mmCIF file of C-alpha atoms and ligand atoms in Angstrom:
data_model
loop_
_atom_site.group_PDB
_atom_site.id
_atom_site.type_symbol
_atom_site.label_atom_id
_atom_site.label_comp_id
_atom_site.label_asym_id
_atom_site.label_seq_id
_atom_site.Cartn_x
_atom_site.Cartn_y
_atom_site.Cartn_z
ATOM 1 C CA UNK A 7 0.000 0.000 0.000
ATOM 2 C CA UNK A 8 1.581 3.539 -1.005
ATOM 3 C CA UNK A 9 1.764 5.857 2.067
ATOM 4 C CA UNK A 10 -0.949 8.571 2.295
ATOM 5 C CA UNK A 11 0.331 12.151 2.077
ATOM 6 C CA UNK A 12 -2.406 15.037 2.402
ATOM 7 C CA UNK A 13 -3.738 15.147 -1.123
ATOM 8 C CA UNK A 14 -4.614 11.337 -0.718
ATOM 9 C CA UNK A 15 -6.586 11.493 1.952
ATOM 10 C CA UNK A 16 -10.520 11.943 1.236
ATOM 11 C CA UNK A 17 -12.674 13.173 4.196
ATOM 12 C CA UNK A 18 -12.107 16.329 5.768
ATOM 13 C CA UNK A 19 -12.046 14.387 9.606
ATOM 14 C CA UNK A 20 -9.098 12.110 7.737
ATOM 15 C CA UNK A 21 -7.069 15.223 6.625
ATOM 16 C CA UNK A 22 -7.617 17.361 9.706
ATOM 17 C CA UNK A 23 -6.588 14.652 12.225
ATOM 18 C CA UNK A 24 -3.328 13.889 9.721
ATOM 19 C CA UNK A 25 -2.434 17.858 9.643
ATOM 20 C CA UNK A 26 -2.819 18.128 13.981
ATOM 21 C CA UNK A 27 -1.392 14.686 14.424
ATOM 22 C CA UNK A 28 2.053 15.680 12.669
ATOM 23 C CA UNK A 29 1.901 19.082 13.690
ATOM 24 C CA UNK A 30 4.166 20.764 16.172
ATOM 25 C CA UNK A 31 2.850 21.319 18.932
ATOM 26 C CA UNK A 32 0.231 18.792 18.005
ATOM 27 C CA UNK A 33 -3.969 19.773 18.025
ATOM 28 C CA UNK A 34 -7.290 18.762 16.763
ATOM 29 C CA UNK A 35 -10.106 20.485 15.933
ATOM 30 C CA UNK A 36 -13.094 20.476 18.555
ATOM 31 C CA UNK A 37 -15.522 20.621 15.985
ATOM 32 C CA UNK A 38 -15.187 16.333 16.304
ATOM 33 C CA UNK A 39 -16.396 15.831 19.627
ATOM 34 C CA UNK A 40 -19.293 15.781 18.178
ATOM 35 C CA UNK A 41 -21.013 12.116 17.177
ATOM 36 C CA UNK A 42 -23.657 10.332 18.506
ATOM 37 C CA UNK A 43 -22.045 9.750 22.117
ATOM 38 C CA UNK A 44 -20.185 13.884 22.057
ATOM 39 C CA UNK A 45 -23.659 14.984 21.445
ATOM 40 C CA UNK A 46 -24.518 13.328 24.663
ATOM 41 C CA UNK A 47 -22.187 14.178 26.504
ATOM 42 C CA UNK A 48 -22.498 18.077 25.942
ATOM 43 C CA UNK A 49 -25.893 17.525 26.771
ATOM 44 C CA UNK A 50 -24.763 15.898 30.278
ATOM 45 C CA UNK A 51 -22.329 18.834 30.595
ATOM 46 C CA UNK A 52 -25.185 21.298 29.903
ATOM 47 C CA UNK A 53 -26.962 20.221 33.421
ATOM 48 C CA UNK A 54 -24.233 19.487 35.195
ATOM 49 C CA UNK A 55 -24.297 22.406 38.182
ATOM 50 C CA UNK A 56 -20.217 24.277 37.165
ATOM 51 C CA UNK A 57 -21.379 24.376 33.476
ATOM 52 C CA UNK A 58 -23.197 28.218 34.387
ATOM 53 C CA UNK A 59 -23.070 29.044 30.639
ATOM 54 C CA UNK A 60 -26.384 27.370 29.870
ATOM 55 C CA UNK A 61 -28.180 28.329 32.811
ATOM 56 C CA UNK A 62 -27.061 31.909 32.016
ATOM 57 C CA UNK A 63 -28.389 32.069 28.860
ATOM 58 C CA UNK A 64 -31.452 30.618 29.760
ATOM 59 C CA UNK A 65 -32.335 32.654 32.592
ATOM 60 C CA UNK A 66 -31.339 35.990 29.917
ATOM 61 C CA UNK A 67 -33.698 34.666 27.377
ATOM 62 C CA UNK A 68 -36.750 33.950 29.868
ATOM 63 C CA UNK A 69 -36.126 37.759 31.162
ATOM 64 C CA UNK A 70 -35.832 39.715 28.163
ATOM 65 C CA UNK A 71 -38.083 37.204 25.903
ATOM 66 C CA UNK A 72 -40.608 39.634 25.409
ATOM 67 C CA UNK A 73 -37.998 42.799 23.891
ATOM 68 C CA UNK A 74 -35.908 40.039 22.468
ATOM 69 C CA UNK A 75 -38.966 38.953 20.628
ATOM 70 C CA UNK A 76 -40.224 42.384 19.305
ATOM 71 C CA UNK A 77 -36.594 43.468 18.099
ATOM 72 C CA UNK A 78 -37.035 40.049 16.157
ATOM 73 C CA UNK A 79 -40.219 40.685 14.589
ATOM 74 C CA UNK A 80 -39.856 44.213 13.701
ATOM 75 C CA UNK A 81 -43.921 44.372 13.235
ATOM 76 C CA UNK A 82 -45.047 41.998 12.208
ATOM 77 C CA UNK A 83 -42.880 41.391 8.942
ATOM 78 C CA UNK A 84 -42.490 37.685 7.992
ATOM 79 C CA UNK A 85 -38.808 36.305 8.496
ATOM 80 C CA UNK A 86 -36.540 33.148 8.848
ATOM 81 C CA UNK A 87 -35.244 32.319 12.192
ATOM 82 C CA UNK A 88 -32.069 30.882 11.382
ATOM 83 C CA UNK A 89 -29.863 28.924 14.083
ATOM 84 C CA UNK A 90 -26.527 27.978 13.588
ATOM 85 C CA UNK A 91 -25.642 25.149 15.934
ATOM 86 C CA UNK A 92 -29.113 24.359 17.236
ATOM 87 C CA UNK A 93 -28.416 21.522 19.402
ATOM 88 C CA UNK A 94 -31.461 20.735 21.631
ATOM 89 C CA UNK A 95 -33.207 23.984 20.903
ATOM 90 C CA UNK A 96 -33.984 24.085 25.004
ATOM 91 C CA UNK A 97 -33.113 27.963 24.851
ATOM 92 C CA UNK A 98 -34.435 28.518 21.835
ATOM 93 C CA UNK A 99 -37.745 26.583 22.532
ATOM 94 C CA UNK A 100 -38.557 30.317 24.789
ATOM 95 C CA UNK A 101 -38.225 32.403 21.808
ATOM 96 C CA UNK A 102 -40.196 30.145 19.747
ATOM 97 C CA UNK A 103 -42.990 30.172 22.276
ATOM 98 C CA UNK A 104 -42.814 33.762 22.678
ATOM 99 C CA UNK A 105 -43.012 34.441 18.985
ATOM 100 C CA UNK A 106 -46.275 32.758 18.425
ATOM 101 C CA UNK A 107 -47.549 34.590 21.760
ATOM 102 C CA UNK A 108 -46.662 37.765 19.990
ATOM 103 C CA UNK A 109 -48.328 36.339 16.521
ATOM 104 C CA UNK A 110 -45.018 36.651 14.834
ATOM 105 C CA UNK A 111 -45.194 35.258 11.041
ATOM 106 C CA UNK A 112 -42.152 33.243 10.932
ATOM 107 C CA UNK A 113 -40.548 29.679 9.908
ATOM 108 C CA UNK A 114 -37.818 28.377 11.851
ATOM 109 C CA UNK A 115 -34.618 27.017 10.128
ATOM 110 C CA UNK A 116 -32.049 25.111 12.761
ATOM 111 C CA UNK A 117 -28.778 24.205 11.586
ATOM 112 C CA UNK A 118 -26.698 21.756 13.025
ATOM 113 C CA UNK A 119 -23.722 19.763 11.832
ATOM 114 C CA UNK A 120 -25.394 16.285 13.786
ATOM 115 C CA UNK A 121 -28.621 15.098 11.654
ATOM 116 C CA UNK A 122 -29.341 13.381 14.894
ATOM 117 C CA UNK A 123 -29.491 16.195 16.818
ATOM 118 C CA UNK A 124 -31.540 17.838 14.587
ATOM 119 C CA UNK A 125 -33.460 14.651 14.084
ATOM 120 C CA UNK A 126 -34.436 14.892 18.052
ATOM 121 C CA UNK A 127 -35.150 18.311 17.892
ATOM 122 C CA UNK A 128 -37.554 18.324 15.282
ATOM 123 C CA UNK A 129 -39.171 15.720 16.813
ATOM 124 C CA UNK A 130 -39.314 17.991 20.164
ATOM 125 C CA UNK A 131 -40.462 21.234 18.819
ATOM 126 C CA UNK A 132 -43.369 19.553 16.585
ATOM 127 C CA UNK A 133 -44.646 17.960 20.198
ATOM 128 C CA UNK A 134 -43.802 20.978 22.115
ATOM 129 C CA UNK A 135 -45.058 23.672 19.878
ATOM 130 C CA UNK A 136 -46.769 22.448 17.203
ATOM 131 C CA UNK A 137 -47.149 26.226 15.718
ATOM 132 C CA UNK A 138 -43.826 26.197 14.386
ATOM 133 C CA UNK A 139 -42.834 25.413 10.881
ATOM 134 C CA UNK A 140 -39.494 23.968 11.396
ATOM 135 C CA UNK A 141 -37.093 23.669 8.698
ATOM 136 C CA UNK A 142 -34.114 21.483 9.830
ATOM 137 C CA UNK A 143 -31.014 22.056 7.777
ATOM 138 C CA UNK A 144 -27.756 19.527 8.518
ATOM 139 C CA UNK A 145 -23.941 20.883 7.821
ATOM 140 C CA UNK A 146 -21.092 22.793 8.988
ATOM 141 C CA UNK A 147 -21.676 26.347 9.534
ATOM 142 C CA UNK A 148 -19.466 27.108 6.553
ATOM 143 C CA UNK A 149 -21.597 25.074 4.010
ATOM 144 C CA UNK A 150 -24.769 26.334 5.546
ATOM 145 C CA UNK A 151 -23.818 29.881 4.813
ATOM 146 C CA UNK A 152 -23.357 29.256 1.325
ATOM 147 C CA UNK A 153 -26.677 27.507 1.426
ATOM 148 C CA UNK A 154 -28.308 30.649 3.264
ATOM 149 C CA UNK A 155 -27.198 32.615 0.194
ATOM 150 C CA UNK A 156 -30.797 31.512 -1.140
ATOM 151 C CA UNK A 157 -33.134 32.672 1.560
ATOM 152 C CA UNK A 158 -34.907 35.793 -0.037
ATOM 153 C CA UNK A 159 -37.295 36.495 2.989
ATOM 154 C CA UNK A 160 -35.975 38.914 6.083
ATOM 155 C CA UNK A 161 -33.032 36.823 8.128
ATOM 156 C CA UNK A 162 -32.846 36.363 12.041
ATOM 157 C CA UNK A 163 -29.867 34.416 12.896
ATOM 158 C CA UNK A 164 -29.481 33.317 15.964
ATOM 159 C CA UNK A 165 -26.197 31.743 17.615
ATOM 160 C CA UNK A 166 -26.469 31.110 20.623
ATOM 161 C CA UNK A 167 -24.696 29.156 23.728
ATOM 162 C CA UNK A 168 -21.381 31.137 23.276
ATOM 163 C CA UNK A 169 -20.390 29.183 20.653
ATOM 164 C CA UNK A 170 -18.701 31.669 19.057
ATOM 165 C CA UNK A 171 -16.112 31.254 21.479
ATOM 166 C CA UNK A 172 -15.133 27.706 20.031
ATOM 167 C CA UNK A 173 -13.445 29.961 17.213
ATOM 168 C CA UNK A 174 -9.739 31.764 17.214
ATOM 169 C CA UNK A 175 -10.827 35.727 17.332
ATOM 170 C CA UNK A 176 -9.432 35.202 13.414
ATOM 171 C CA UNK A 177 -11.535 32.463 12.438
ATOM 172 C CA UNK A 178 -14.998 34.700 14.451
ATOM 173 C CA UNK A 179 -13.799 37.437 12.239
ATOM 174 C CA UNK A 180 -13.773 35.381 9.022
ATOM 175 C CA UNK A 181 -17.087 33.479 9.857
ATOM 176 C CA UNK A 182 -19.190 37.146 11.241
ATOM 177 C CA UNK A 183 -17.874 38.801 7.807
ATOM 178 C CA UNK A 184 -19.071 35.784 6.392
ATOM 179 C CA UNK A 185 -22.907 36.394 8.017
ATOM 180 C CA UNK A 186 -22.589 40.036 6.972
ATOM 181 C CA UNK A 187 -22.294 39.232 3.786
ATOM 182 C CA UNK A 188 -25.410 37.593 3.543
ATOM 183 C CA UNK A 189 -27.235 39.728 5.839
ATOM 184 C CA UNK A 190 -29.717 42.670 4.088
ATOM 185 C CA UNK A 191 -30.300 46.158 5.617
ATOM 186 C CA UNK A 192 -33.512 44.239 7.838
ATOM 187 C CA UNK A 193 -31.611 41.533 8.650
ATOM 188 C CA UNK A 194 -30.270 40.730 12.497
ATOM 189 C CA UNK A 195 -27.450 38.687 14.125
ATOM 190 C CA UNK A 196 -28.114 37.302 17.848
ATOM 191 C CA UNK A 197 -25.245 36.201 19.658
ATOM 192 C CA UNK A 198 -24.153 34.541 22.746
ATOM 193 C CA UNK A 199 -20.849 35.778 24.489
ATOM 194 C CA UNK A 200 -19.671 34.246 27.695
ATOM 195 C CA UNK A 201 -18.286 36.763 29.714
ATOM 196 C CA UNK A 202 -14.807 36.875 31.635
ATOM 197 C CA UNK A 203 -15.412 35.909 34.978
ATOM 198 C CA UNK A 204 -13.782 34.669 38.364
ATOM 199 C CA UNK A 205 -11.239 32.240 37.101
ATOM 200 C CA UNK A 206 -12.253 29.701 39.269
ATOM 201 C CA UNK A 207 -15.105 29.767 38.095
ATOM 202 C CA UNK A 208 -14.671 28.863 34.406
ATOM 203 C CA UNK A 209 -11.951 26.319 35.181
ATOM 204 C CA UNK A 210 -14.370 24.516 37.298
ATOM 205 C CA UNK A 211 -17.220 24.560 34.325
ATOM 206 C CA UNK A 212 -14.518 23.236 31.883
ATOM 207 C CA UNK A 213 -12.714 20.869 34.293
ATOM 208 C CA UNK A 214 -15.827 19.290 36.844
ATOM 209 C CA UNK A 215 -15.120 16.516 39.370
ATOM 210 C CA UNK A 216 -17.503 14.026 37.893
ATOM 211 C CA UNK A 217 -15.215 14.022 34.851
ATOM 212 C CA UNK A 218 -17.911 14.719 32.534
ATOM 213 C CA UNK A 219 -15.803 17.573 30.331
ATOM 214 C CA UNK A 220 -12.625 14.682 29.970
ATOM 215 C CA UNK A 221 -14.686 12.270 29.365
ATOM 216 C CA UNK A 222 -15.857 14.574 26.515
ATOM 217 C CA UNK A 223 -12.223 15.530 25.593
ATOM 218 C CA UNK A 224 -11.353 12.032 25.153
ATOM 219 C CA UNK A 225 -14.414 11.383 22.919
ATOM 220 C CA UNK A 226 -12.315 12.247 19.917
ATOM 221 C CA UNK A 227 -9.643 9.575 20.965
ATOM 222 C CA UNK A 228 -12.525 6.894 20.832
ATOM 223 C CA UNK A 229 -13.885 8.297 17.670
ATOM 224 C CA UNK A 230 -10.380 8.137 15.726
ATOM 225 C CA UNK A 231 -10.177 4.658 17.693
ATOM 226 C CA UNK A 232 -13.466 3.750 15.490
ATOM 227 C CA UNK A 233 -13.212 6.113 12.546
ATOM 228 C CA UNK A 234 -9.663 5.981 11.681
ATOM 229 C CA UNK A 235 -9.108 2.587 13.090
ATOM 230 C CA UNK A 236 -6.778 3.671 15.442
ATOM 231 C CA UNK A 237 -5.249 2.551 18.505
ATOM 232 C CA UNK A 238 -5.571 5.587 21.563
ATOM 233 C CA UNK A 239 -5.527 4.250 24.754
ATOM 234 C CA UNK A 240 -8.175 7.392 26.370
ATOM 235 C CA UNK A 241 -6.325 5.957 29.931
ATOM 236 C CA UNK A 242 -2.714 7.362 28.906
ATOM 237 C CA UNK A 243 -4.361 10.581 28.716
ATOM 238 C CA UNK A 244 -5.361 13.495 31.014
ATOM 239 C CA UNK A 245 -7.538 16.197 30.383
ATOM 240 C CA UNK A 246 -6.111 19.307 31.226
ATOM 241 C CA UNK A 247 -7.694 23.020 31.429
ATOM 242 C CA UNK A 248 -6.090 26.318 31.560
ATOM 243 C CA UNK A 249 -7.411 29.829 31.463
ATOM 244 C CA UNK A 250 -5.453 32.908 30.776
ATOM 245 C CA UNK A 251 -7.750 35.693 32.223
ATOM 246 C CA UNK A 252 -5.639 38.195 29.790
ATOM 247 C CA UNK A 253 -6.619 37.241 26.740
ATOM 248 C CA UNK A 254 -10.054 35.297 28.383
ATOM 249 C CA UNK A 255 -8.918 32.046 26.556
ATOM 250 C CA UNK A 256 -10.053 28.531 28.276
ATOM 251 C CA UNK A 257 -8.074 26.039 26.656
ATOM 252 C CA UNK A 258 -8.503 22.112 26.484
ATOM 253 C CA UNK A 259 -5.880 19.660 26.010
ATOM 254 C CA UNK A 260 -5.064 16.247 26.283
ATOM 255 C CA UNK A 261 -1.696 15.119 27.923
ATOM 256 C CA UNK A 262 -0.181 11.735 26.886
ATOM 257 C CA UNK A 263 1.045 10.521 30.332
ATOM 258 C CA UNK A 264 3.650 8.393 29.020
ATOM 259 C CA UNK A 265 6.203 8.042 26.057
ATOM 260 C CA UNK A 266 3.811 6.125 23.521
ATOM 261 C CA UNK A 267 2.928 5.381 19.732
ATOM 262 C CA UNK A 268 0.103 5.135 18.336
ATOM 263 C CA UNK A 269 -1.272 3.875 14.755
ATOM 264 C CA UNK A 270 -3.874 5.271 12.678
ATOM 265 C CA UNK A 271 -4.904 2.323 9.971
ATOM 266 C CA UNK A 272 -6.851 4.289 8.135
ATOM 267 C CA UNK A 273 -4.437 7.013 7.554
ATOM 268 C CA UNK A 274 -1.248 4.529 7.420
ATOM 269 C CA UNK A 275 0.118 7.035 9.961
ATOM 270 C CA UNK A 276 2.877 6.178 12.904
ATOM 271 C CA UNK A 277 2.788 8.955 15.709
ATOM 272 C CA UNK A 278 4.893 9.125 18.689
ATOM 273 C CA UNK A 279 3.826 10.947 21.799
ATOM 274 C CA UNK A 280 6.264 11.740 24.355
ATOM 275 C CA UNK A 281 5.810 11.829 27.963
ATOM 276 C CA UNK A 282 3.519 14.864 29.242
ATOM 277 C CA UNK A 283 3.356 15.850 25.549
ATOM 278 C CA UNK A 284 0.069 17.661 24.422
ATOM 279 C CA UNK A 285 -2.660 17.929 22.241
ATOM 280 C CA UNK A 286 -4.360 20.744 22.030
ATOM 281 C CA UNK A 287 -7.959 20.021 21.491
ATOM 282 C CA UNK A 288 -10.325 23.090 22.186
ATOM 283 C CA UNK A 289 -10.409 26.904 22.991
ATOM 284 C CA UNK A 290 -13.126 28.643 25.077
ATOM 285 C CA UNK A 291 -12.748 32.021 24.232
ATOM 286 C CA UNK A 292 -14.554 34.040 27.277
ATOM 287 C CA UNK A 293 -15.354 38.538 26.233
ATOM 288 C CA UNK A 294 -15.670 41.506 27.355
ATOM 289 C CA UNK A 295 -17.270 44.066 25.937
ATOM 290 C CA UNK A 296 -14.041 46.121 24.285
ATOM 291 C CA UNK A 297 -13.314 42.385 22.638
ATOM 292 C CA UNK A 298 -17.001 42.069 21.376
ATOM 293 C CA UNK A 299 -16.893 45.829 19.768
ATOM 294 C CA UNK A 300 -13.781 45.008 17.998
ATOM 295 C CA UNK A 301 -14.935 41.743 16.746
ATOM 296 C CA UNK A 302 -17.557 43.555 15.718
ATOM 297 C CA UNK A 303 -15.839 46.328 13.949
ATOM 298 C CA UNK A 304 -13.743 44.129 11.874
ATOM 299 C CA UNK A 305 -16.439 42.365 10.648
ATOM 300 C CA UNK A 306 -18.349 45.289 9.732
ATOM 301 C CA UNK A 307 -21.156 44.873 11.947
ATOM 302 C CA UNK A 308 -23.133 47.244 13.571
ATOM 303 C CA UNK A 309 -24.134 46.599 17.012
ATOM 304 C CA UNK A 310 -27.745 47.361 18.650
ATOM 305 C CA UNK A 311 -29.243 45.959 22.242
ATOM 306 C CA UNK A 312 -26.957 44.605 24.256
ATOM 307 C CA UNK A 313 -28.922 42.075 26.875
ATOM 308 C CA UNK A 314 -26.672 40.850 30.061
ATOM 309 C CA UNK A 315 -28.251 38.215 32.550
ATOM 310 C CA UNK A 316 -28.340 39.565 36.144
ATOM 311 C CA UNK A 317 -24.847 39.017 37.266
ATOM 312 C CA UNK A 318 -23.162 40.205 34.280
ATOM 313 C CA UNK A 319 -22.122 36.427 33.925
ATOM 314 C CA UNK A 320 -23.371 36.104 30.397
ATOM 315 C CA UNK A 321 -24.932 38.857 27.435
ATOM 316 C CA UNK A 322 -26.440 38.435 24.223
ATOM 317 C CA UNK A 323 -25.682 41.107 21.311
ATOM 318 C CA UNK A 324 -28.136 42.173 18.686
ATOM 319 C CA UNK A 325 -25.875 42.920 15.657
ATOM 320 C CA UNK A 326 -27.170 44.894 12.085
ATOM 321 C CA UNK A 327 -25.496 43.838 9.061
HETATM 322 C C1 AVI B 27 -20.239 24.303 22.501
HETATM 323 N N1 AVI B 27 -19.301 25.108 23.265
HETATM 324 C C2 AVI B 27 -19.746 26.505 23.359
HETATM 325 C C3 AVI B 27 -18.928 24.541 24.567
HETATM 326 C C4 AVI B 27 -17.945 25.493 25.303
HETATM 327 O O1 AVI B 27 -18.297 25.938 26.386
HETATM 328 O O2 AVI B 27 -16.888 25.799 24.743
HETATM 329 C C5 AVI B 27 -18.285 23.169 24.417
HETATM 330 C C6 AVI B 27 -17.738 22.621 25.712
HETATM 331 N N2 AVI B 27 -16.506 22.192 25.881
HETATM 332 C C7 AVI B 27 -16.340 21.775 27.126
HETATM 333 N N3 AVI B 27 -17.464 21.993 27.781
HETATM 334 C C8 AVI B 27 -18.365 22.485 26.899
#
């Protein structure tokens, strides 16, 4: 068998994984903790009591529902609620309701890269709220934009959970300019920015004693172990957090414990790990409001209300194209 380089590997997981595995320092890309069991486990981590971030948002949305709503619905003009990332729609689910109190004329479009996810929460809504036309649409946020390109009607795009803050301030740039682009003078951006915060406290969200958030971590060990046919052994591993309340950057790794090799089939790829060697697997990225302003400026986004939960723990940004 000839030895795979790059330009012979097909799937984008394949290539990815062979870039951060022979990278130095070596990293992977969080966007593949999520399969069938990393979807459940961020939904454990989203009611476990240090993850605050979903609680947060919640409690914001049930407050300010009502405003949050009108801004949406400008009057009564028909529009697409868009969400990028939709997971289980829980936070969502109290603008939905909220929309059809106010006798909002809207479809709802969720986006998610998990089909199963999506799958679940279509299921959920059309019990829950059986108003709602719901849309389901299943991709990475990058294709989705390029599908987006062909919604004519007025846009409401909603990203929520602070899942912004799973992308470099470069990459948020690239992806907001990206929205911007397809956003019309009506159109509005909501968005989800964890704030910084006691130290503590966010190393204790990303990092809880139940080992929820490693076992999380590790979930793209197991899933190259399936995927790639690879060997990882998740127990040579530790899951390590830091937070650099400078820059408000959580970061996740994963530390090989031991000198140790490890073979990818599918990739015909040989890697050696050395002892306490890392991988970097995740960023956090936690704001303030000078961060959010500048984001906002490069992008060329204009940016209206500004809702903030009642400890200043969490906000939520209404941006104009
Ligand atoms: C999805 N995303 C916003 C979560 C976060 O807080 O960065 C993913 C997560 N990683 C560890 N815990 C939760």
């Amino acid at each position: 068998m000839q030895p795979h380089t790059l330009s012979t590997l097909k799937s984008p997981f394949e290539r990815d994984v062979y870039r951060g595995l022979t990278d130095y320092p070596k990293h992977l890309s969080s966007k593949y903790f999520y399969d069938k069991a990393g979807d459940q486990l961020f939904q454990d981590i989203m009611e476990m009591p240090e993850y605050y971030l979903t609680r947060c948002e919640f409690r914001l949305l049930e407050t300010n529902r009502a405003d949050i709503c009108r801004q949406f619905a400008k009057g009564r003009q028909p529009f697409n609620l868009i969400e990028l990332g939709a997971g289980d729609g829980k936070k969502t689910k109290i603008l939905l309701k909220e929309l059809l109190e106010q006798q909002a004329d809207f479809k709802y479009l969720p986006i998610d890269i998990s089909g199963n996810v999506l799958e679940q929460l279509q299921r959920s809504v059309e019990k829950e709220i059986p108003g709602v036309a719901i849309h389901p649409m299943e991709g990475t946020y990058f294709e989705i934009l390029e599908k987006l390109q062909d919604v004519k009607e007025r846009k409401v795009i909603l990203f929520l959970g602070s899942n912004i803050g799973n992308l470099l301030h470069k990459k948020a740039i690239e992806f907001l300019k990206g929205i911007r682009q397809l956003m019309g003078p009506e159109d509005l951006l909501f968005i989800g920015f964890d704030q910084k915060k006691d130290p503590q406290t966010i190393l204790d969200a990303y990092n809880d004693p139940a080992g929820i958030t490693e076992a999380f971590n590790k979930n793209i060990l197991v899933r190259m172990n399936r995927e790639l046919d690879a060997n990882f052994e998740p127990d040579n591993f530790k899951h390590w957090e830091t937070y650099d309340p400078e820059t408000g950057t959580a970061r996740s790794y994963l530390v090989s414990t031991k000198k140790q090799s490890v073979y990818l089939g599918k990739l015909d790829l040989q890697i050696t790990l050395e002892a306490w060697e890392s991988i970097h697997t995740e960023i956090s990225q936690k704001y303030d409001h000078r961060t959010v302003q500048w984001l906002a400026d490069e992008a060329g986004l204009g940016i209206g209300q500004v809702f903030e939960d009642l400890d200043g723990c969490y906000k939520n940004y209404i941006f104009t194209g």
